[in-house]
Coordinates of C-alpha atoms in Angstrom, one line a residue:
Chain A
M1134 CA 117.2 91.9 -58.0
A1135 CA 118.1 95.5 -56.7
R1136 CA 116.9 98.0 -59.5
S1137 CA 119.0 100.8 -60.4
K1138 CA 116.6 104.5 -60.2
A1139 CA 119.0 106.4 -61.5
L1140 CA 116.8 106.7 -65.1
L1141 CA 113.6 107.2 -63.5
Q1142 CA 114.8 110.0 -61.1
G1143 CA 116.2 111.6 -63.9
V1144 CA 113.2 111.7 -66.0
L1145 CA 110.9 113.1 -62.9
D1146 CA 113.8 115.9 -62.6
K1147 CA 113.9 116.9 -66.0
N1148 CA 110.3 116.4 -66.8
A1149 CA 108.2 117.1 -64.1
D1150 CA 106.0 119.9 -65.6
P1151 CA 105.1 118.4 -69.1
L1152 CA 104.7 115.2 -67.1
V1153 CA 101.8 116.5 -64.7
A1154 CA 100.5 118.4 -67.2
R1155 CA 99.8 115.1 -69.7
W1156 CA 99.0 113.3 -66.5
V1157 CA 96.3 115.4 -65.3
E1158 CA 94.5 115.9 -69.2
L1159 CA 94.7 111.6 -68.9
Q1160 CA 92.7 111.6 -65.8
R1161 CA 90.3 113.9 -66.6
K1162 CA 89.4 112.0 -69.8
A1163 CA 89.1 109.3 -67.4
L1164 CA 86.6 111.1 -64.9
K1165 CA 83.5 112.4 -65.7
S1166 CA 83.1 115.9 -65.9
G1167 CA 82.0 118.0 -62.7
Q1168 CA 83.1 115.3 -60.7
L1169 CA 86.6 117.3 -59.4
E1170 CA 87.8 120.4 -59.8
A1171 CA 90.2 121.2 -62.7
S1172 CA 92.4 123.0 -60.5
E1173 CA 91.9 120.7 -57.1
L1174 CA 93.0 117.7 -59.5
E1175 CA 96.2 119.8 -60.7
S1176 CA 97.4 121.0 -57.4
Q1177 CA 96.8 117.1 -56.3
S1178 CA 98.7 115.8 -59.2
K1179 CA 101.6 118.6 -58.9
K1180 CA 102.2 117.4 -55.1
F1181 CA 102.0 113.9 -55.6
V1182 CA 104.6 114.0 -58.7
K1183 CA 106.8 116.3 -55.7
A1184 CA 106.6 113.9 -53.0
L1185 CA 107.6 110.7 -55.6
Q1186 CA 110.5 112.7 -56.7
S1187 CA 112.0 113.1 -53.3
A1188 CA 110.8 109.6 -52.5
V1189 CA 112.9 108.2 -55.3
V1190 CA 115.5 110.2 -54.6
S1191 CA 115.8 109.1 -50.6
G1192 CA 113.9 105.8 -50.7
D1193 CA 114.4 102.4 -52.1
I1194 CA 112.1 102.2 -54.7
E1195 CA 111.5 98.6 -54.2
S1196 CA 109.0 98.6 -51.1
I1197 CA 106.6 101.8 -50.5
N1198 CA 106.6 101.0 -46.6
T1199 CA 109.8 102.3 -45.5
P1200 CA 109.8 105.5 -44.0
A1201 CA 111.2 108.2 -47.3
W1202 CA 107.4 107.1 -48.5
A1203 CA 105.8 108.5 -45.5
E1204 CA 105.0 111.6 -47.5
V1205 CA 103.5 109.9 -50.4
R1206 CA 101.7 107.3 -48.5
D1207 CA 100.1 110.2 -46.8
L1208 CA 99.2 112.2 -49.6
L1209 CA 97.4 109.2 -51.5
E1210 CA 95.5 108.7 -48.0
E1211 CA 94.5 112.3 -48.3
V1212 CA 93.5 111.9 -52.0
T1213 CA 91.8 108.4 -51.9
R1214 CA 89.6 109.5 -48.6
A1215 CA 88.3 112.3 -50.4
R1216 CA 87.1 110.7 -53.5
A1217 CA 85.8 107.5 -51.0
L1218 CA 83.8 110.3 -49.0
Q1219 CA 82.7 112.0 -52.4
G1220 CA 81.3 108.8 -53.7
F1221 CA 84.3 108.0 -56.4
S1222 CA 84.2 104.0 -57.6
P1223 CA 87.2 102.1 -56.6
S1224 CA 88.4 102.2 -60.2
E1225 CA 88.0 106.1 -60.5
T1226 CA 89.7 106.5 -57.5
A1227 CA 92.8 104.2 -58.6
T1228 CA 92.9 106.1 -61.7
F1229 CA 94.7 108.8 -60.2
V1230 CA 97.7 106.4 -60.1
F1231 CA 97.2 104.3 -62.6
A1232 CA 97.2 107.4 -65.5
L1233 CA 100.6 108.4 -64.7
K1234 CA 102.1 105.4 -66.4
E1235 CA 101.6 105.9 -69.7
P1236 CA 103.2 109.9 -69.2
L1237 CA 106.2 108.0 -67.3
F1238 CA 106.7 105.3 -69.6
E1239 CA 106.7 107.7 -72.7
Y1240 CA 109.4 109.8 -71.1
L1241 CA 111.4 106.9 -70.2
R1242 CA 111.1 105.2 -73.6
R1243 CA 112.5 108.8 -74.9
E1244 CA 115.4 108.3 -72.5
C1245 CA 116.2 105.1 -73.7
G1246 CA 116.1 105.9 -77.1
K1247 CA 116.7 102.4 -79.1
D1248 CA 118.3 100.0 -76.0
A1249 CA 115.2 97.7 -76.1
D1250 CA 116.7 95.8 -73.0
K1251 CA 117.2 98.9 -71.2
L1252 CA 113.8 99.7 -72.1
A1253 CA 112.0 97.0 -70.9
D1254 CA 114.1 97.0 -67.6
E1255 CA 112.9 100.5 -67.0
I1256 CA 109.5 99.7 -67.5
M1257 CA 109.4 97.2 -65.3
T1258 CA 110.7 99.3 -62.3
A1259 CA 108.6 101.9 -62.6
S1260 CA 105.7 99.4 -63.3
T1261 CA 106.6 97.6 -59.9
L1262 CA 106.6 100.6 -57.9
L1263 CA 103.2 102.3 -59.4
D1264 CA 101.8 98.8 -58.8
Q1265 CA 102.7 99.2 -55.2
I1266 CA 101.2 102.8 -55.1
G1267 CA 98.0 101.3 -57.1
L1268 CA 97.4 98.8 -54.4
Y1269 CA 98.0 100.9 -51.5
T1270 CA 95.0 103.5 -53.0
T1271 CA 93.0 100.3 -53.2
E1272 CA 93.8 99.6 -49.5
M1273 CA 93.0 102.9 -48.4
Y1274 CA 90.1 103.3 -50.3
Q1275 CA 88.5 100.1 -48.7
K1276 CA 89.6 101.6 -45.4
S1277 CA 87.9 104.9 -46.1
R1278 CA 84.7 102.7 -47.1
E1279 CA 84.7 101.0 -44.0
Q1280 CA 85.3 103.9 -41.7
I1281 CA 82.0 105.4 -43.3
I1282 CA 80.2 102.6 -43.0
Q1283 CA 81.3 102.3 -39.3
R1284 CA 80.1 105.6 -38.8
Q1285 CA 76.8 105.3 -40.6
Q1286 CA 76.0 102.1 -38.1
E1287 CA 76.7 104.4 -35.0
E1288 CA 74.5 107.0 -36.3
M1289 CA 71.7 104.7 -37.3
M1290 CA 72.3 103.3 -33.7
E1291 CA 71.6 106.5 -32.2
L1292 CA 68.8 107.3 -34.1
S1293 CA 66.8 104.1 -33.1
T1294 CA 66.6 104.7 -29.3
P1295 CA 63.7 106.5 -28.0
V1296 CA 62.9 106.1 -24.0
V1297 CA 59.9 108.3 -23.3
Q1298 CA 59.1 109.7 -19.9
L1299 CA 55.7 108.7 -18.9
W1300 CA 54.8 109.7 -15.7
R1301 CA 57.3 111.1 -13.0
G1302 CA 59.2 107.5 -12.4
I1303 CA 57.6 105.5 -15.3
L1304 CA 59.5 105.1 -18.2
A1305 CA 58.4 103.4 -21.5
L1306 CA 60.2 102.2 -24.5
P1307 CA 58.4 101.4 -27.5
L1308 CA 60.3 98.9 -29.6
I1309 CA 59.6 99.1 -33.4
G1310 CA 60.9 96.9 -36.2
T1311 CA 63.1 94.2 -36.3
L1312 CA 65.8 93.7 -33.3
D1313 CA 69.0 92.1 -34.0
S1314 CA 71.5 91.4 -31.0
A1315 CA 73.3 94.7 -31.7
R1316 CA 70.7 97.1 -31.6
T1317 CA 68.9 95.4 -28.8
Q1318 CA 71.8 95.8 -26.7
I1319 CA 72.3 99.8 -27.7
V1320 CA 68.5 100.2 -27.1
M1321 CA 68.4 98.1 -23.4
E1322 CA 71.9 100.1 -22.3
N1323 CA 70.3 103.8 -23.6
L1324 CA 67.1 102.1 -21.1
L1325 CA 69.3 102.1 -18.1
Q1326 CA 71.0 105.2 -18.7
E1327 CA 67.6 106.7 -18.7
I1328 CA 66.3 104.9 -15.5
V1329 CA 69.7 106.6 -13.8
K1330 CA 68.9 110.5 -15.1
T1331 CA 65.2 110.2 -14.5
E1332 CA 65.5 108.3 -11.3
A1333 CA 62.3 106.0 -12.8
E1334 CA 61.6 103.1 -10.3
I1335 CA 59.6 101.6 -13.4
A1336 CA 60.3 100.9 -17.2
I1337 CA 57.7 99.6 -19.9
I1338 CA 59.7 97.7 -22.4
D1339 CA 56.9 97.6 -25.2
I1340 CA 57.3 95.1 -28.3
T1341 CA 53.9 95.7 -30.0
G1342 CA 55.8 96.9 -33.0
V1343 CA 58.3 93.7 -33.2
P1344 CA 57.5 91.2 -35.2
T1345 CA 59.4 88.4 -33.8
V1346 CA 62.1 87.5 -31.7
D1347 CA 64.8 85.1 -31.7
T1348 CA 66.2 83.6 -28.6
L1349 CA 69.6 86.0 -28.4
V1350 CA 67.2 88.9 -28.3
A1351 CA 64.7 87.7 -25.8
Q1352 CA 67.9 87.1 -23.6
H1353 CA 68.6 90.3 -24.1
L1354 CA 65.3 91.9 -22.9
L1355 CA 65.8 89.3 -19.9
K1356 CA 69.5 90.9 -18.7
T1357 CA 68.1 94.4 -19.0
V1358 CA 65.3 93.4 -16.7
E1359 CA 67.7 91.9 -14.4
A1360 CA 70.0 94.4 -14.9
A1361 CA 67.6 97.0 -13.8
R1362 CA 66.9 95.2 -10.7
L1363 CA 70.4 95.5 -9.9
M1364 CA 70.3 99.2 -10.4
G1365 CA 67.0 99.0 -8.2
A1366 CA 64.2 100.0 -10.9
D1367 CA 61.3 97.0 -12.3
C1368 CA 61.2 96.2 -15.7
L1369 CA 57.3 95.6 -17.0
I1370 CA 57.0 94.1 -20.9
S1371 CA 54.0 94.7 -22.5
G1372 CA 52.8 93.9 -26.1
I1373 CA 53.9 90.4 -26.6
R1374 CA 52.1 89.3 -29.6
P1375 CA 50.9 85.8 -29.7
Q1376 CA 53.2 84.5 -32.2
I1377 CA 56.2 85.9 -30.2
A1378 CA 54.8 84.2 -27.0
Q1379 CA 54.7 80.8 -29.2
T1380 CA 57.9 81.1 -30.6
L1381 CA 59.1 81.9 -27.1
V1382 CA 57.7 78.7 -25.4
H1383 CA 59.2 76.6 -28.5
L1384 CA 62.7 78.3 -27.7
G1385 CA 62.2 77.3 -24.6
V1386 CA 63.2 80.7 -23.1
E1387 CA 61.1 81.4 -20.5
L1388 CA 60.4 85.5 -19.7
N1389 CA 60.7 85.4 -16.1
V1390 CA 59.1 89.1 -15.9
V1391 CA 56.0 90.6 -15.6
S1392 CA 53.9 91.1 -18.5
K1393 CA 51.0 92.6 -19.7
A1394 CA 48.9 92.5 -22.9
T1395 CA 49.2 96.1 -23.8
M1396 CA 51.4 99.2 -22.4
A1397 CA 47.5 100.8 -21.0
D1398 CA 47.8 97.9 -18.6
A1399 CA 51.3 98.0 -17.9
L1400 CA 51.4 101.8 -16.9
S1401 CA 47.9 101.1 -14.9
L1402 CA 49.9 98.7 -12.8
S1403 CA 52.8 100.9 -12.9
F1404 CA 50.6 103.7 -11.2
R1405 CA 49.2 101.4 -8.8
R1406 CA 53.0 100.4 -7.9
I1407 CA 54.2 103.9 -7.4
G1408 CA 50.6 105.2 -5.4
K1409 CA 48.9 106.8 -7.6
V1410 CA 45.2 106.2 -9.1
V1411 CA 43.3 107.4 -11.8
I1412 CA 39.7 108.8 -11.2
D1413 CA 37.3 109.3 -14.0
R1414 CA 35.9 112.8 -13.5
K1415 CA 32.5 111.8 -14.2
T1416 CA 31.6 109.2 -11.7
K1417 CA 34.5 110.0 -9.5
K1418 CA 35.4 106.5 -9.2
E1419 CA 38.8 104.9 -9.6
S1420 CA 39.3 103.5 -12.9
G1421 CA 42.1 101.4 -14.6
I1422 CA 43.1 102.8 -17.6
S1423 CA 42.3 100.3 -20.1
E1424 CA 38.5 100.5 -18.8
S1425 CA 38.6 104.5 -19.3
A1426 CA 40.5 103.9 -22.7
A1427 CA 37.3 101.7 -23.9
D1428 CA 34.8 104.8 -23.1
Chain B
M1344 CA 95.5 99.0 5.2
E1345 CA 93.0 101.6 4.5
Q1346 CA 89.3 101.0 6.1
I1347 CA 85.9 101.7 4.4
P1348 CA 84.1 103.9 6.9
I1349 CA 81.0 102.9 8.2
L1350 CA 78.2 105.5 9.5
K1351 CA 75.7 105.0 11.7
I1352 CA 72.3 107.4 11.0
G1353 CA 69.7 106.2 13.6
D1354 CA 69.4 102.4 13.2
C1355 CA 70.9 102.1 9.9
L1356 CA 74.3 101.5 9.2
L1357 CA 75.3 103.4 6.0
V1358 CA 78.6 102.1 3.8
S1359 CA 79.8 104.4 0.9
I1360 CA 82.3 102.3 -1.1
Q1361 CA 84.3 105.3 -3.0
V1362 CA 87.7 103.1 -3.8
D1363 CA 89.0 100.3 -6.2
M1364 CA 89.0 98.0 -3.0
H1365 CA 91.2 94.8 -2.8
D1366 CA 90.1 92.0 -2.1
R1367 CA 91.4 91.7 1.8
M1368 CA 90.1 95.0 2.2
A1369 CA 86.2 93.8 0.6
L1370 CA 86.5 90.5 3.5
A1371 CA 87.5 93.4 6.2
L1372 CA 84.6 95.6 5.5
Q1373 CA 82.4 92.1 5.7
D1374 CA 83.6 91.4 9.1
D1375 CA 83.2 95.0 10.1
L1376 CA 80.0 95.3 8.7
T1377 CA 78.6 92.4 10.5
N1378 CA 80.3 93.2 14.4
K1379 CA 78.6 96.6 14.0
I1380 CA 75.2 95.2 13.4
V1381 CA 75.4 93.5 16.4
T1382 CA 77.0 96.3 18.6
S1383 CA 74.7 98.9 16.8
R1384 CA 72.0 96.9 16.7
A1385 CA 71.4 98.4 13.5
R1386 CA 67.8 97.3 11.6
G1387 CA 69.2 98.4 8.2
V1388 CA 72.4 98.5 6.2
M1389 CA 72.9 100.3 3.1
I1390 CA 75.7 100.0 0.6
D1391 CA 76.3 102.4 -2.1
I1392 CA 78.3 101.4 -4.6
S1393 CA 77.7 104.6 -7.4
A1394 CA 81.4 105.1 -7.2
L1395 CA 82.3 101.5 -8.2
E1396 CA 83.4 101.1 -11.8
I1397 CA 83.3 97.5 -11.8
V1398 CA 82.1 94.3 -9.5
D1399 CA 83.4 91.2 -10.3
S1400 CA 82.4 88.0 -8.6
F1401 CA 85.0 88.8 -5.1
I1402 CA 82.8 92.2 -4.6
G1403 CA 79.5 90.4 -5.6
R1404 CA 80.1 87.5 -2.9
M1405 CA 80.9 90.0 -0.5
L1406 CA 77.4 92.2 -1.1
N1407 CA 75.6 88.6 -1.1
N1408 CA 77.2 87.5 1.7
I1409 CA 76.5 91.0 3.8
A1410 CA 72.7 90.4 2.7
A1411 CA 72.6 87.2 3.6
M1412 CA 74.6 87.8 7.6
S1413 CA 72.6 91.1 8.0
R1414 CA 69.6 88.9 7.6
V1415 CA 70.6 86.6 10.3
L1416 CA 71.2 89.3 12.4
D1417 CA 67.6 90.9 11.7
A1418 CA 68.9 93.5 9.6
V1419 CA 68.3 94.4 6.1
T1420 CA 70.5 95.2 3.6
V1421 CA 70.1 97.6 0.5
V1422 CA 72.6 98.3 -1.7
V1423 CA 72.1 101.7 -4.0
G1424 CA 73.1 103.2 -7.0
M1425 CA 74.8 100.1 -9.1
R1426 CA 75.6 101.5 -12.6
P1427 CA 74.0 100.6 -15.6
A1428 CA 77.6 99.2 -17.3
V1429 CA 78.2 97.7 -14.0
A1430 CA 74.5 96.2 -13.9
I1431 CA 75.0 94.7 -17.3
T1432 CA 78.5 93.0 -16.7
L1433 CA 77.3 91.5 -13.4
V1434 CA 74.4 89.8 -15.1
E1435 CA 76.5 88.9 -18.1
L1436 CA 78.6 87.6 -15.5
G1437 CA 76.4 85.2 -14.3
L1438 CA 75.7 86.9 -10.6
A1439 CA 72.2 87.8 -10.3
L1440 CA 72.6 88.3 -6.3
T1441 CA 69.2 87.5 -6.0
G1442 CA 69.3 87.9 -2.0
V1443 CA 70.2 91.4 -2.2
R1444 CA 67.5 94.2 -2.4
T1445 CA 68.5 96.8 -4.4
A1446 CA 67.4 100.9 -4.7
L1447 CA 68.5 103.6 -7.4
N1448 CA 70.0 105.7 -4.8
V1449 CA 70.5 106.7 -0.9
D1450 CA 66.8 108.2 -0.7
R1451 CA 65.6 105.7 -2.3
G1452 CA 67.5 103.0 -0.1
L1453 CA 66.2 104.6 3.3
A1454 CA 63.0 104.7 2.0
L1455 CA 63.0 101.1 0.9
I1456 CA 64.9 100.3 3.9
R1457 CA 62.1 101.7 6.2
K1458 CA 59.1 100.0 4.6
I1459 CA 60.8 96.7 4.8
I1460 CA 61.5 97.1 8.6
D1461 CA 57.8 98.5 8.9
E1462 CA 56.5 95.3 7.0
Q1463 CA 58.4 93.3 9.5
D1464 CA 57.2 94.7 12.7
G1465 CA 53.6 94.8 11.4
A1466 CA 52.4 97.9 9.4
G1467 CA 50.3 100.4 11.3
V1468 CA 51.3 99.9 14.8
L1469 CA 52.6 102.9 16.3
D1470 CA 56.0 103.5 16.9
E1471 CA 55.3 103.6 20.7
Y1472 CA 53.8 100.9 21.1
R1473 CA 56.5 98.7 19.2
E1474 CA 58.6 96.5 20.7
N1475 CA 62.2 97.2 21.2
Chain C
M1017 CA 96.7 91.3 -36.3
N1018 CA 98.7 94.5 -35.3
I1019 CA 100.0 94.8 -31.8
E1020 CA 100.5 98.4 -31.4
K1021 CA 101.5 98.7 -27.7
T1022 CA 102.3 96.1 -25.3
E1023 CA 103.1 96.1 -21.6
T1024 CA 103.4 93.3 -19.1
L1025 CA 102.5 93.3 -15.2
N1026 CA 103.3 91.0 -12.7
I1027 CA 100.2 89.3 -10.5
R1028 CA 101.7 88.5 -7.0
S1029 CA 99.6 89.7 -4.7
G1030 CA 95.6 91.6 -4.4
E1031 CA 96.7 94.9 -4.8
D1032 CA 98.3 93.8 -8.6
I1033 CA 94.9 92.8 -9.3
V1034 CA 93.9 96.2 -8.4
R1035 CA 96.8 97.5 -10.6
V1036 CA 96.0 95.1 -13.7
R1037 CA 92.2 96.4 -13.6
Q1038 CA 93.5 100.3 -13.6
N1039 CA 96.2 99.3 -16.2
V1040 CA 93.1 98.1 -18.8
R1041 CA 90.8 100.4 -18.0
T1042 CA 93.6 103.0 -18.9
K1043 CA 94.1 101.3 -22.4
A1044 CA 90.3 100.5 -22.8
L1045 CA 89.4 104.3 -22.3
A1046 CA 92.4 105.0 -25.0
I1047 CA 91.0 102.5 -27.9
G1048 CA 87.9 104.0 -27.0
L1049 CA 85.9 101.1 -25.9
S1050 CA 81.9 101.7 -25.0
L1051 CA 81.5 102.2 -20.8
V1052 CA 80.0 99.1 -21.1
D1053 CA 82.5 97.3 -23.2
Q1054 CA 85.3 98.8 -20.7
T1055 CA 83.3 97.7 -17.9
R1056 CA 83.0 93.9 -19.5
I1057 CA 86.6 93.5 -20.0
I1058 CA 88.0 95.0 -16.7
T1059 CA 85.5 92.6 -14.9
A1060 CA 87.0 89.9 -17.1
A1061 CA 90.5 90.9 -16.3
S1062 CA 90.0 90.7 -12.8
E1063 CA 88.6 87.3 -12.6
I1064 CA 91.1 85.9 -14.4
A1065 CA 93.4 87.6 -12.6
R1066 CA 92.2 86.5 -9.6
N1067 CA 92.4 83.0 -10.8
T1068 CA 96.6 83.4 -11.9
L1069 CA 96.8 84.8 -8.5
D1070 CA 94.7 81.9 -6.0
Y1071 CA 94.8 78.8 -8.5
G1072 CA 98.2 79.5 -10.6
G1073 CA 100.5 80.8 -7.6
G1074 CA 100.7 84.0 -9.3
G1075 CA 102.2 85.2 -12.6
T1076 CA 102.2 87.9 -15.3
V1077 CA 99.8 89.3 -17.6
Q1078 CA 100.3 91.1 -20.9
V1079 CA 98.4 94.0 -22.1
D1080 CA 98.2 94.5 -25.5
I1081 CA 96.6 97.0 -28.1
V1082 CA 96.0 95.3 -31.0
S1083 CA 94.5 95.9 -34.4
V1084 CA 93.3 94.8 -37.9
S1085 CA 92.1 96.7 -40.6
V1086 CA 90.5 99.8 -38.8
R1087 CA 89.1 97.8 -36.0
K1088 CA 91.0 97.9 -32.7
G1089 CA 91.2 95.6 -29.6
L1090 CA 92.6 94.7 -26.4
R1091 CA 94.1 91.3 -25.9
L1092 CA 95.5 90.5 -22.5
I1093 CA 97.4 87.1 -22.4
F1094 CA 97.6 85.9 -18.6
N1095 CA 100.2 83.4 -17.9
D1096 CA 101.0 81.2 -14.6
T1097 CA 103.2 78.0 -13.8
G1098 CA 101.1 76.7 -11.4
P1099 CA 99.5 73.3 -11.2
G1100 CA 97.8 73.7 -14.4
I1101 CA 93.9 72.5 -15.1
P1102 CA 93.3 69.1 -15.8
D1103 CA 90.0 69.6 -17.3
I1104 CA 89.2 72.5 -19.2
A1105 CA 85.7 71.7 -20.4
R1106 CA 84.7 71.2 -16.8
A1107 CA 86.4 74.4 -15.6
L1108 CA 84.4 76.3 -17.8
E1109 CA 81.2 75.1 -16.8
D1110 CA 79.4 77.5 -14.7
G1111 CA 79.4 76.9 -10.8
Y1112 CA 82.5 74.8 -11.1
T1113 CA 85.6 75.7 -8.8
S1114 CA 88.2 74.1 -7.2
G1115 CA 88.5 77.0 -4.4
G1116 CA 85.9 78.5 -2.7
G1117 CA 84.7 80.8 -4.9
M1118 CA 81.3 80.5 -6.7
G1119 CA 82.6 79.0 -10.0
L1120 CA 81.8 82.0 -12.5
G1121 CA 85.4 82.8 -12.8
L1122 CA 86.5 81.6 -16.4
S1123 CA 83.2 80.7 -17.5
G1124 CA 82.2 84.4 -16.9
A1125 CA 85.0 86.2 -18.3
K1126 CA 84.5 83.8 -21.6
R1127 CA 81.5 85.4 -21.9
L1128 CA 82.6 89.2 -21.4
C1129 CA 84.9 88.5 -24.2
S1130 CA 84.6 89.1 -27.7
E1131 CA 87.4 85.7 -28.1
F1132 CA 88.6 83.6 -25.4
D1133 CA 91.4 81.4 -25.1
I1134 CA 92.5 79.0 -22.4
R1135 CA 95.5 76.5 -22.7
S1136 CA 96.6 74.7 -19.8
E1137 CA 98.9 71.6 -19.1
V1138 CA 99.4 69.6 -15.9
G1139 CA 102.3 70.8 -13.9
K1140 CA 103.4 73.0 -15.9
G1141 CA 101.0 76.4 -15.8
T1142 CA 97.9 77.8 -17.6
T1143 CA 97.4 80.4 -20.4
V1144 CA 94.4 82.2 -20.5
T1145 CA 93.9 85.1 -23.8
L1146 CA 91.0 87.7 -23.8
I1147 CA 90.0 89.8 -26.5
R1148 CA 87.6 92.4 -26.7
W1149 CA 87.2 94.6 -29.7
K1150 CA 86.0 97.8 -30.6

């Protein structure tokens, strides 16, 4: 059914200012005080009514996905994104649109006078339109939240990847906490990048701080060791806890790499590989790192 | 057709792959290198792939073949400069290149070739007493 | 799934495989895939393009930038009208090859993608679809 937009257009043209005033008032009632500057709310509302006006004049009021509605959509996106960022709830965000219903219907009622059929028609038209706009707002809200979550995940990933240099040519990656597949992957990529940057021959992956390892994570570890070899560096794994060793054997994952009990043992082996020795100054004797640590 | 240049430095051959090779080019390189190992009596071959953005199974197979053929011809092949992303992808693809020796860069690659040749020829033997 | 951009390339020669790699690389950069993911999808594209040429007798690839909600991805659809694959399950096993390759093409490419699909009819041809999501 094609709906006439003449009356809606007329109402918006004639009563734009009082409509905005009443709308802003209703919105302020619905929001907690201090959530939004009054001036900002007013300018947003004014802009929106203006955009709505021109979209109704030039566009199809049955679908807001048409080009004539681009300005309205952009405005909604902007308002919604800002609110999502400020931590508004979905209903607080949708209030922006739904609070417009009451004043708009009121003016439509005044225009129609006693013609009940016409009023019902007009309210139906306006309501369908506002519902569409409201749904669009919700979609935009959802999208903004997804973007925020995505960004936070990325930030967290960056935080959790410290690669440290123990000696020239020796890197260490102390892993702490539960490893999921995504985190392991990023940590490993970082390690390989760092190997190139520091020209390290040996990288020690220490998993003392990792409570459990599942098959997928074990496979990532193995993949990293293999990838490092392809690049021309050796990986050692240290700090495998007894439970993890058991899990790995049960899972049938064979860690076909050099593994050492502690990072100290791994470092000691690394020194030997790059042709360095640690000398005890008192006895002038060469000593492994684990022995001297036990003094 | 473009050709990948092969440089001779001492008893080593150096190849630096700087272009995205199509398959025929890779096969031609494999042929050229094998010929050059024989004619120049090279003991080491270094292939620098630091410029390569991808190594697929075809290039991987070429690297494997070169390593195997050079072994037969008494030369050692070292592949240097593989990028991390390329290494990860190769492992996921299932190509471990187990027969290929690797090093981080050209410097390390040369040192590795020297070390392997010395081990093969008997470490500690003075150069002038070495056969050849 | 929305298709934001689409382009079709021919695969008729070894040089075309290089062109497919370069095209995929440009698009992977455009949607902001991570460096490793770029490398994965380019490598997978190279493997399947070679299959299309060697076993399918040549064909085409459609390179699409696709999106679902805020998530973007790269979709590649390889098409040939070659002899087809009689036993897809076997062709997907590591080490299986009908030609002179290492038998890593299909199974390897599958591991490098987020989504992988292969349809084949003997005597009619093969369609392989790869997607890498951001």
